[in-house]
Coordinates of C-alpha atoms in Angstrom, one line a residue:
M154 CA -13.9 54.6 -64.7
G155 CA -11.1 52.3 -65.7
V156 CA -10.5 48.7 -64.7
L157 CA -8.3 48.2 -61.7
P158 CA -4.9 46.6 -62.3
G159 CA -5.0 42.8 -62.0
R160 CA -8.7 42.7 -62.7
C161 CA -10.8 41.7 -65.8
S162 CA -14.0 43.5 -66.6
L163 CA -17.0 41.3 -67.3
A164 CA -17.6 43.5 -70.3
S165 CA -14.5 41.9 -71.9
L166 CA -16.2 38.5 -71.7
T167 CA -17.9 39.1 -75.1
I168 CA -14.6 40.2 -76.7
A169 CA -12.8 37.1 -75.3
K170 CA -15.5 34.7 -76.5
K171 CA -15.4 36.3 -79.9
K172 CA -11.7 35.8 -80.1
R173 CA -12.0 32.2 -79.1
Q174 CA -14.7 31.6 -81.8
S175 CA -12.7 33.4 -84.5
T176 CA -10.9 31.4 -87.1
D177 CA -8.1 33.9 -87.0
F178 CA -6.0 32.5 -84.2
T179 CA -3.4 35.3 -84.5
Q180 CA -5.6 37.3 -82.1
I181 CA -4.7 35.1 -79.2
T182 CA -1.0 35.6 -78.4
R183 CA -0.6 34.3 -74.9
E184 CA -0.4 30.6 -74.0
E185 CA -2.2 31.0 -70.7
Y186 CA -5.5 31.9 -72.5
N187 CA -5.5 28.3 -73.8
K188 CA -4.7 26.7 -70.5
P189 CA -7.6 25.7 -68.2
V190 CA -7.8 27.2 -64.7
R191 CA -6.1 24.7 -62.5
E192 CA -8.3 22.9 -60.0
D193 CA -6.4 21.5 -57.1
V194 CA -7.3 19.1 -54.3
F195 CA -6.9 22.0 -51.9
L196 CA -9.6 24.1 -53.4
Q197 CA -13.2 23.4 -53.8
S198 CA -14.2 24.5 -57.3
I199 CA -17.9 24.2 -57.8
T200 CA -20.5 24.6 -60.5
L201 CA -23.9 25.1 -58.9
N202 CA -27.1 23.6 -60.3
S203 CA -29.1 26.4 -61.9
V204 CA -32.3 25.2 -60.1
N205 CA -31.0 25.5 -56.6
N206 CA -27.7 27.4 -57.0
M207 CA -28.5 30.2 -54.5
S208 CA -29.6 27.8 -51.8
T209 CA -26.5 25.6 -52.3
F210 CA -24.2 28.7 -52.2
S211 CA -26.0 29.9 -49.1
E212 CA -25.3 26.6 -47.4
L213 CA -21.6 26.7 -48.3
I214 CA -21.1 30.2 -46.9
N215 CA -23.3 29.7 -43.8
T216 CA -20.6 28.3 -41.5
E217 CA -18.8 29.4 -38.4
K218 CA -15.4 29.4 -40.0
P219 CA -14.6 32.0 -42.7
V220 CA -15.2 31.1 -46.3
L221 CA -13.1 32.8 -49.0
V222 CA -15.0 32.9 -52.3
D223 CA -13.0 33.5 -55.5
F224 CA -15.3 34.7 -58.3
F225 CA -13.3 34.0 -61.4
A226 CA -13.6 33.3 -65.2
T227 CA -11.5 30.9 -67.2
W228 CA -10.7 33.5 -69.8
C229 CA -9.3 36.0 -67.2
G230 CA -5.5 36.3 -67.0
P231 CA -5.4 37.8 -63.4
C232 CA -7.7 34.9 -62.3
K233 CA -5.1 32.4 -63.5
T234 CA -2.5 34.3 -61.5
M235 CA -4.7 34.0 -58.4
A236 CA -5.1 30.2 -58.7
P237 CA -1.7 29.1 -57.3
M238 CA -1.9 31.9 -54.7
L239 CA -5.1 30.5 -53.4
E240 CA -3.5 27.0 -53.3
E241 CA -0.7 28.5 -51.2
L242 CA -3.2 30.2 -48.9
K243 CA -5.2 27.1 -48.4
K244 CA -2.0 25.2 -47.3
K245 CA -1.3 28.0 -44.8
V246 CA -4.7 28.3 -43.3
G247 CA -5.6 24.6 -43.4
D248 CA -9.0 23.7 -41.9
T249 CA -9.5 27.1 -40.3
A250 CA -11.1 28.4 -43.5
T251 CA -12.8 27.1 -46.6
V252 CA -11.7 28.4 -50.1
I253 CA -14.3 28.1 -52.9
K254 CA -13.9 29.1 -56.5
I255 CA -17.0 30.2 -58.4
D256 CA -16.9 30.4 -62.2
V257 CA -19.0 33.5 -63.0
D258 CA -19.9 32.2 -66.5
K259 CA -21.3 28.9 -65.1
N260 CA -23.0 30.6 -62.1
P261 CA -24.5 33.9 -63.4
A262 CA -27.2 34.0 -60.7
V263 CA -24.7 34.0 -57.8
A264 CA -22.5 36.5 -59.6
A265 CA -25.5 38.8 -60.2
K266 CA -26.7 38.6 -56.6
Y267 CA -23.3 39.7 -55.3
Q268 CA -22.9 42.3 -58.1
I269 CA -19.7 40.9 -59.5
Q270 CA -18.5 43.5 -62.1
G271 CA -15.0 42.3 -62.6
V272 CA -12.9 39.2 -61.9
P273 CA -11.3 38.1 -59.8
T274 CA -13.5 39.3 -57.0
L275 CA -12.7 37.8 -53.6
M276 CA -15.1 37.8 -50.7
V277 CA -15.0 36.4 -47.2
F278 CA -18.2 35.2 -45.6
K279 CA -18.8 34.3 -42.0
E280 CA -22.1 32.8 -40.8
G281 CA -23.6 33.6 -44.2
K282 CA -22.7 37.3 -44.1
M283 CA -20.1 39.0 -46.3
V284 CA -17.5 40.5 -44.1
W285 CA -14.8 41.5 -46.7
R286 CA -14.6 42.1 -50.4
Q287 CA -12.0 43.1 -52.9
S288 CA -11.5 42.9 -56.7
G289 CA -8.3 42.2 -58.4
V290 CA -5.2 40.2 -57.5
V291 CA -4.7 40.1 -53.7
P292 CA -1.4 38.9 -52.2
V293 CA -1.4 35.8 -50.1
H294 CA -0.2 37.5 -47.0
Q295 CA -3.1 40.0 -47.2
L296 CA -5.6 37.2 -47.7
E297 CA -4.1 35.3 -44.7
Q298 CA -4.5 38.4 -42.5
V299 CA -8.1 38.8 -43.6
I300 CA -8.9 35.2 -42.8
Q301 CA -7.1 35.4 -39.4
Q302 CA -9.2 38.5 -38.6
Y303 CA -12.5 36.5 -39.0
K304 CA -11.6 33.1 -37.7

């Protein structure tokens, strides 16, 4: 089974980390791999405390309005593509939905609970229950339709 277009396999994490630790920098050819994932005032990017990360995450997704969760990794090219798209989405939906970014490397327990096999993986939760899930880059108009469906 291959990796879907616009999606990074978590198995490539080891390779990416080795490339970054290597003294041979010719292996990294794209500038975006050196840029941090942009965190914007429109998105809530969180790192959960390892002691209570599942309870904190449960509190965040247990609301009446839809919560879009972007499981991402800083080393993932398609995840970097999603960041400005999520900013645009948040501007469009305003307060009718919450958008949260979860770094799978910093929050492995949450990623494991939801069986995240590749990034980006997007999920919509309503009242604590997952109502939609898709891996890979998803266009803004499609995400907006999903949120409208569950608001």
